[in-house]
CSV table of C-alpha atoms in Angstrom, one decimal:
chain,number,residue,atom,x,y,z
A,1,MET,CA,-15.4,1.6,9.9
A,2,LYS,CA,-17.7,1.0,6.8
A,3,PRO,CA,-16.9,-1.9,4.0
A,4,ILE,CA,-16.5,-0.7,0.9
A,5,SER,CA,-16.5,-2.0,-2.7
A,6,ALA,CA,-14.8,-0.9,-5.5
A,7,VAL,CA,-18.3,-0.1,-7.2
A,8,THR,CA,-19.3,2.0,-4.0
A,9,LEU,CA,-16.2,4.2,-4.2
A,10,LEU,CA,-16.5,4.8,-8.0
A,11,ALA,CA,-19.9,6.1,-7.2
A,12,LEU,CA,-18.9,8.4,-4.1
A,13,LEU,CA,-16.2,9.7,-6.4
A,14,LEU,CA,-18.1,10.5,-9.2
A,15,LEU,CA,-21.4,11.3,-8.4
A,16,SER,CA,-20.7,13.7,-5.2
A,17,PRO,CA,-19.2,16.6,-7.1
A,18,LEU,CA,-21.5,16.4,-10.1
A,19,SER,CA,-25.1,15.1,-8.8
A,20,GLY,CA,-26.0,18.6,-7.1
A,21,LEU,CA,-27.4,16.5,-4.3
A,22,GLN,CA,-24.0,16.9,-2.3
A,23,ALA,CA,-24.9,16.0,1.4
A,24,ALA,CA,-23.7,18.1,4.4
A,25,GLU,CA,-19.7,18.0,4.7
A,26,PRO,CA,-19.8,16.2,8.2
A,27,SER,CA,-21.9,13.4,6.7
A,28,LYS,CA,-19.1,12.5,3.8
A,29,PRO,CA,-16.8,9.9,4.9
A,30,ASN,CA,-13.3,10.1,5.5
A,31,ILE,CA,-11.3,8.0,3.2
A,32,LEU,CA,-8.1,6.1,4.6
A,33,HIS,CA,-6.4,4.2,1.7
A,34,ILE,CA,-3.2,2.0,2.6
A,35,HIS,CA,-1.4,0.7,-0.6
A,36,GLY,CA,1.2,-1.9,0.1
A,37,ASP,CA,4.3,-2.5,-1.9
A,38,ASP,CA,4.5,-6.6,-3.3
A,39,HIS,CA,1.7,-7.3,-0.6
A,40,ARG,CA,0.6,-10.7,-1.8
A,41,PRO,CA,-3.1,-12.2,-2.0
A,42,ASP,CA,-2.5,-14.3,1.3
A,43,GLY,CA,-0.7,-11.5,3.2
A,44,ALA,CA,-2.8,-11.9,6.5
A,45,ARG,CA,-3.9,-14.4,8.8
A,46,ALA,CA,-7.6,-13.7,7.9
A,47,LEU,CA,-6.8,-14.4,4.1
A,48,GLY,CA,-5.6,-17.8,4.7
A,49,ASN,CA,-1.8,-17.4,6.1
A,50,PRO,CA,-2.0,-18.9,9.7
A,51,LEU,CA,1.6,-17.9,10.2
A,52,LEU,CA,0.9,-14.3,10.0
A,53,VAL,CA,0.4,-11.8,13.1
A,54,THR,CA,-2.0,-9.1,11.6
A,55,PRO,CA,-4.7,-8.6,13.9
A,56,ASN,CA,-5.3,-5.0,12.1
A,57,LEU,CA,-5.4,-6.5,8.6
A,58,ASP,CA,-7.6,-9.3,9.9
A,59,SER,CA,-10.2,-6.8,11.4
A,60,LEU,CA,-10.6,-5.3,7.9
A,61,VAL,CA,-11.5,-8.6,6.4
A,62,GLU,CA,-13.8,-9.9,9.4
A,63,ARG,CA,-15.7,-6.2,9.9
A,64,GLY,CA,-15.5,-5.4,5.9
A,65,MET,CA,-15.0,-7.0,2.5
A,66,ALA,CA,-12.5,-8.7,1.0
A,67,PHE,CA,-11.7,-9.4,-2.7
A,68,THR,CA,-10.1,-12.8,-2.9
A,69,HIS,CA,-9.9,-13.0,-6.9
A,70,CYS,CA,-8.2,-9.6,-7.8
A,71,TYR,CA,-5.4,-10.1,-10.4
A,72,THR,CA,-2.8,-7.7,-11.8
A,73,MET,CA,-3.8,-6.4,-15.1
A,74,GLY,CA,-0.3,-6.8,-16.8
A,75,SER,CA,2.9,-4.8,-17.5
A,76,MET,CA,5.5,-3.5,-20.4
A,77,SER,CA,8.0,-3.2,-17.8
A,78,GLY,CA,9.4,-5.5,-15.2
A,79,ALA,CA,8.6,-3.3,-12.4
A,80,VAL,CA,4.7,-4.4,-12.4
A,81,CYS,CA,4.3,-1.7,-9.2
A,82,ALA,CA,4.5,1.4,-11.7
A,83,PRO,CA,1.6,0.4,-14.0
A,84,SER,CA,-0.4,-0.8,-10.9
A,85,ARG,CA,-0.1,2.8,-9.2
A,86,ALA,CA,-0.6,4.7,-12.4
A,87,MET,CA,-3.8,2.5,-13.1
A,88,LEU,CA,-4.8,3.5,-9.6
A,89,LEU,CA,-4.4,7.0,-9.6
A,90,THR,CA,-5.7,7.3,-13.4
A,91,GLY,CA,-8.5,5.1,-13.5
A,92,ARG,CA,-7.4,3.8,-16.7
A,93,SER,CA,-6.4,0.1,-17.8
A,94,TRP,CA,-2.5,-0.5,-18.1
A,95,GLN,CA,-2.8,-0.2,-21.8
A,96,ARG,CA,-4.3,3.2,-21.5
A,97,VAL,CA,-2.4,5.1,-19.0
A,98,PRO,CA,-0.3,8.2,-19.8
A,99,VAL,CA,3.1,7.6,-21.4
A,100,ILE,CA,5.5,9.2,-18.8
A,101,ARG,CA,9.1,9.2,-20.0
A,102,THR,CA,10.8,11.7,-17.4
A,103,ALA,CA,10.1,12.9,-14.1
A,104,ALA,CA,9.0,16.5,-15.5
A,105,ASP,CA,6.5,15.1,-17.8
A,106,ASN,CA,2.8,15.8,-17.1
A,107,VAL,CA,-0.3,14.2,-17.9
A,108,ALA,CA,-2.6,16.1,-20.6
A,109,ASP,CA,-5.7,16.3,-18.2
A,110,PRO,CA,-4.7,16.6,-14.5
A,111,ALA,CA,-8.0,17.5,-13.3
A,112,THR,CA,-8.9,13.5,-14.0
A,113,LEU,CA,-6.4,12.2,-11.8
A,114,LEU,CA,-7.7,10.7,-8.8
A,115,PRO,CA,-6.6,13.3,-6.2
A,116,ARG,CA,-8.0,16.1,-8.0
A,117,VAL,CA,-11.6,14.4,-8.5
A,118,ILE,CA,-11.5,13.7,-4.8
A,119,ALA,CA,-10.4,17.1,-3.8
A,120,ALA,CA,-13.3,18.4,-6.4
A,121,ALA,CA,-16.0,16.3,-4.2
A,122,GLY,CA,-14.6,18.5,-1.2
A,123,TYR,CA,-11.8,16.3,0.4
A,124,GLN,CA,-8.6,17.3,1.9
A,125,THR,CA,-5.9,15.0,0.2
A,126,TRP,CA,-2.7,13.5,1.9
A,127,HIS,CA,-0.1,11.1,0.8
A,128,MET,CA,3.1,9.5,2.2
A,129,GLY,CA,5.1,6.8,0.8
A,130,LYS,CA,6.4,5.2,-2.2
A,131,ALA,CA,7.4,8.0,-4.8
A,132,GLY,CA,10.6,7.1,-6.4
A,133,TRP,CA,10.6,7.5,-10.2
A,134,GLY,CA,10.1,4.4,-12.2
A,135,ASN,CA,8.2,2.9,-8.9
A,136,ALA,CA,5.2,5.2,-8.8
A,137,PHE,CA,3.0,7.3,-10.9
A,138,GLY,CA,4.5,10.9,-10.3
A,139,PRO,CA,2.0,13.2,-12.0
A,140,GLY,CA,-0.7,11.5,-9.9
A,141,LEU,CA,1.1,12.0,-6.8
A,142,LYS,CA,2.0,15.5,-7.2
A,143,GLU,CA,-1.8,16.5,-7.6
A,144,PHE,CA,-2.2,15.6,-3.8
A,145,GLN,CA,-2.7,18.8,-1.7
A,146,THR,CA,0.4,17.1,0.5
A,147,THR,CA,2.6,14.5,-0.6
A,148,ILE,CA,5.7,13.2,1.3
A,149,PRO,CA,8.3,10.9,-0.3
A,150,ASP,CA,9.4,8.2,1.8
A,151,GLU,CA,11.7,5.5,0.0
A,152,GLY,CA,13.5,4.2,3.1
A,153,LYS,CA,16.9,5.0,1.7
A,154,GLY,CA,18.2,7.1,4.4
A,155,ASN,CA,21.9,6.6,5.8
A,156,ASP,CA,20.6,6.9,9.5
A,157,PRO,CA,18.8,3.6,10.9
A,158,LYS,CA,15.7,5.7,11.7
A,159,ASP,CA,15.5,6.8,7.8
A,160,SER,CA,15.9,3.4,6.6
A,161,ARG,CA,13.7,1.1,4.9
A,162,ALA,CA,13.5,-1.1,8.1
A,163,TYR,CA,11.5,2.0,9.7
A,164,CYS,CA,9.5,3.0,7.4
A,165,SER,CA,6.1,1.6,8.6
A,166,GLN,CA,6.8,3.6,12.0
A,167,ARG,CA,7.4,7.1,10.0
A,168,LEU,CA,4.2,6.6,7.9
A,169,SER,CA,2.4,6.2,11.0
A,170,ASP,CA,4.1,8.9,12.8
A,171,ARG,CA,3.3,11.3,10.1
A,172,ALA,CA,0.0,9.9,9.5
A,173,ILE,CA,-1.1,10.3,13.3
A,174,ASP,CA,0.2,14.1,13.0
A,175,PHE,CA,-1.9,14.7,10.0
A,176,LEU,CA,-4.8,13.6,11.9
A,177,LYS,CA,-3.9,15.6,14.8
A,178,SER,CA,-3.4,18.1,13.1
A,179,ARG,CA,-7.1,18.3,11.7
A,180,ASP,CA,-8.3,18.1,14.8
A,181,ALA,CA,-6.5,20.9,16.6
A,182,GLY,CA,-7.2,23.0,13.5
A,183,ARG,CA,-10.7,22.1,13.3
A,184,GLU,CA,-10.4,20.9,9.7
A,185,THR,CA,-14.2,20.6,8.5
A,186,ARG,CA,-13.4,18.7,5.2
A,187,PRO,CA,-13.6,14.7,5.1
A,188,PHE,CA,-10.1,13.6,4.2
A,189,TYR,CA,-8.7,11.2,1.7
A,190,ALA,CA,-5.4,9.8,3.2
A,191,TYR,CA,-3.1,7.6,0.8
A,192,LEU,CA,-0.7,5.8,2.8
A,193,ALA,CA,1.9,4.0,0.4
A,194,PRO,CA,4.6,2.2,2.2
A,195,PRO,CA,7.5,0.7,0.3
A,196,VAL,CA,7.0,-2.6,2.2
A,197,PRO,CA,6.8,-5.6,2.1
A,198,HIS,CA,9.1,-5.4,-1.1
A,199,ASP,CA,12.5,-6.3,-1.0
A,200,PRO,CA,15.3,-5.8,0.7
A,201,ARG,CA,12.5,-6.9,3.4
A,202,THR,CA,13.8,-5.3,6.6
A,203,ALA,CA,11.7,-4.6,9.5
A,204,GLU,CA,12.2,-3.7,13.0
A,205,PRO,CA,14.1,-6.3,15.0
A,206,GLN,CA,11.1,-6.8,16.9
A,207,PHE,CA,9.2,-8.1,14.1
A,208,HIS,CA,11.9,-10.2,12.6
A,209,LYS,CA,12.2,-12.0,16.2
A,210,LEU,CA,8.7,-13.3,15.8
A,211,TYR,CA,9.3,-15.5,12.8
A,212,ASP,CA,11.9,-18.3,13.0
A,213,PRO,CA,12.7,-19.3,9.4
A,214,ALA,CA,13.7,-23.1,10.6
A,215,LYS,CA,9.6,-23.2,11.4
A,216,ILE,CA,8.4,-21.9,8.2
A,217,PRO,CA,7.2,-24.3,5.7
A,218,LEU,CA,8.2,-24.1,2.0
A,219,SER,CA,5.3,-23.8,-0.6
A,220,PRO,CA,4.7,-27.3,-2.0
A,221,ALA,CA,5.3,-25.9,-5.3
A,222,PHE,CA,9.2,-25.3,-4.1
A,223,LEU,CA,11.9,-26.1,-6.6
A,224,PRO,CA,15.4,-25.3,-6.7
A,225,LEU,CA,15.3,-24.2,-10.3
A,226,HIS,CA,12.8,-23.4,-13.3
A,227,PRO,CA,11.5,-26.4,-15.1
A,228,PHE,CA,11.7,-24.7,-18.1
A,229,ASP,CA,13.2,-21.5,-19.6
A,230,ASN,CA,10.4,-18.6,-18.7
A,231,GLY,CA,12.2,-16.1,-20.8
A,232,GLU,CA,13.1,-13.8,-17.6
A,233,MET,CA,15.5,-16.1,-16.0
A,234,ALA,CA,18.5,-13.3,-15.2
A,235,VAL,CA,16.0,-10.3,-14.3
A,236,ARG,CA,16.5,-8.3,-11.2
A,237,ASP,CA,14.3,-10.4,-8.7
A,238,GLU,CA,15.7,-13.4,-9.6
A,239,LYS,CA,19.1,-12.2,-8.7
A,240,LEU,CA,17.9,-11.7,-5.0
A,241,ALA,CA,18.5,-15.3,-3.8
A,242,PRO,CA,21.2,-17.9,-4.8
A,243,TRP,CA,20.8,-20.2,-7.9
A,244,PRO,CA,20.0,-22.9,-7.4
A,245,ARG,CA,17.4,-21.9,-4.8
A,246,THR,CA,18.0,-23.5,-1.5
A,247,PRO,CA,15.4,-24.6,1.2
A,248,ALA,CA,17.5,-22.5,4.0
A,249,ASP,CA,17.7,-19.1,1.9
A,250,THR,CA,13.8,-19.3,0.7
A,251,LYS,CA,12.7,-20.0,4.4
A,252,GLN,CA,14.7,-17.1,5.4
A,253,GLN,CA,13.3,-14.5,3.0
A,254,LEU,CA,9.8,-15.7,4.0
A,255,ALA,CA,10.3,-14.9,7.3
A,256,ASP,CA,11.7,-11.4,6.5
A,257,TYR,CA,8.6,-10.8,4.2
A,258,TYR,CA,6.4,-11.8,7.4
A,259,ALA,CA,8.1,-9.6,9.4
A,260,CYS,CA,7.5,-6.8,6.9
A,261,VAL,CA,3.7,-7.6,7.1
A,262,THR,CA,3.4,-7.3,10.7
A,263,GLY,CA,5.7,-4.3,11.2
A,264,LEU,CA,3.1,-2.7,8.6
A,265,ASP,CA,0.0,-4.6,10.5
A,266,TYR,CA,1.2,-2.8,13.5
A,267,HIS,CA,2.0,0.6,12.5
A,268,VAL,CA,-1.4,0.7,10.4
A,269,GLY,CA,-2.9,-0.1,13.9
A,270,ARG,CA,-1.7,2.9,15.6
A,271,VAL,CA,-3.3,4.8,12.9
A,272,PHE,CA,-6.8,3.1,13.7
A,273,GLU,CA,-6.6,3.8,17.2
A,274,GLN,CA,-6.0,7.4,16.6
A,275,LEU,CA,-9.1,7.7,14.4
A,276,LYS,CA,-10.7,6.1,17.4
A,277,ALA,CA,-9.4,8.6,19.9
A,278,MET,CA,-10.8,11.3,17.4
A,279,GLY,CA,-14.0,9.8,17.0
A,280,GLU,CA,-13.5,9.4,13.4
A,281,TRP,CA,-13.4,5.4,13.2
A,282,ASP,CA,-17.1,4.8,12.5
A,283,ASN,CA,-16.9,7.8,9.6
A,284,THR,CA,-14.0,6.2,7.8
A,285,ILE,CA,-13.7,3.7,5.0
A,286,ILE,CA,-10.6,2.1,5.1
A,287,ILE,CA,-9.4,0.4,1.8
A,288,PHE,CA,-6.2,-1.9,1.8
A,289,THR,CA,-4.7,-2.9,-1.6
A,290,GLY,CA,-1.5,-4.1,-2.9
A,291,ASP,CA,0.1,-3.3,-6.3
A,292,ASN,CA,1.0,-6.8,-7.2
A,293,GLY,CA,1.9,-10.1,-5.0
A,294,LEU,CA,5.4,-11.5,-4.2
């Protein structure tokens, strides 16, 4: 696995198709991009949270490069994930992303969107994960050569949010195996965007068992109520827990959040193992990002 910076990635995307000095196809690195939903800055043991069980994310921190002072630029809506994902797929700041009002809208020049730019550089593009209207940037996702929506809202337990990380890993592994079997020569850009650890914060039972709410410490900043009216006292997220906040409920929500992070880490590790089995581990750049924190 090769570490990467944002500047290096930009150079890879912009210079490869334009410079006229393209390297031979086998030498181009694959890109595996994992984008967590509501993944907070300390959402890995290696990033400062000793309670978390995240050996696979920790390996990225230990072997690569971690940006520890990244900030969400802002939003004109309560769902900060939407402009964050739009910025990612357009390369524009949140004040300059295209205005998309309906699911049928498109951008003026789709060739500038990230999946198209990467495809023009000779990459096979693949996406699975969060794609619901209002929570993702639909025009960008439509430009992937393969895109598989998964919001984790099925009625069957195996289709539920609790198993979304497992489904994501299963399909990503199938994608990698199909490339191996079909002798695909293009490098890949795989964008895995699961809807976790975002609420309702449900994971597979074995991951919930790892975290006892009674043993999870509260933040020193915990208060039952806001000390002042911040102007958003009754929006959606503020209604997900009782008012005043109770220590017991807050600890339970933290335990559930950690279970989702560990579940994602476990299944990301399965994708890592497949890359190693295929001999692609050392030729794959792995990027882990989040759209905003909890």
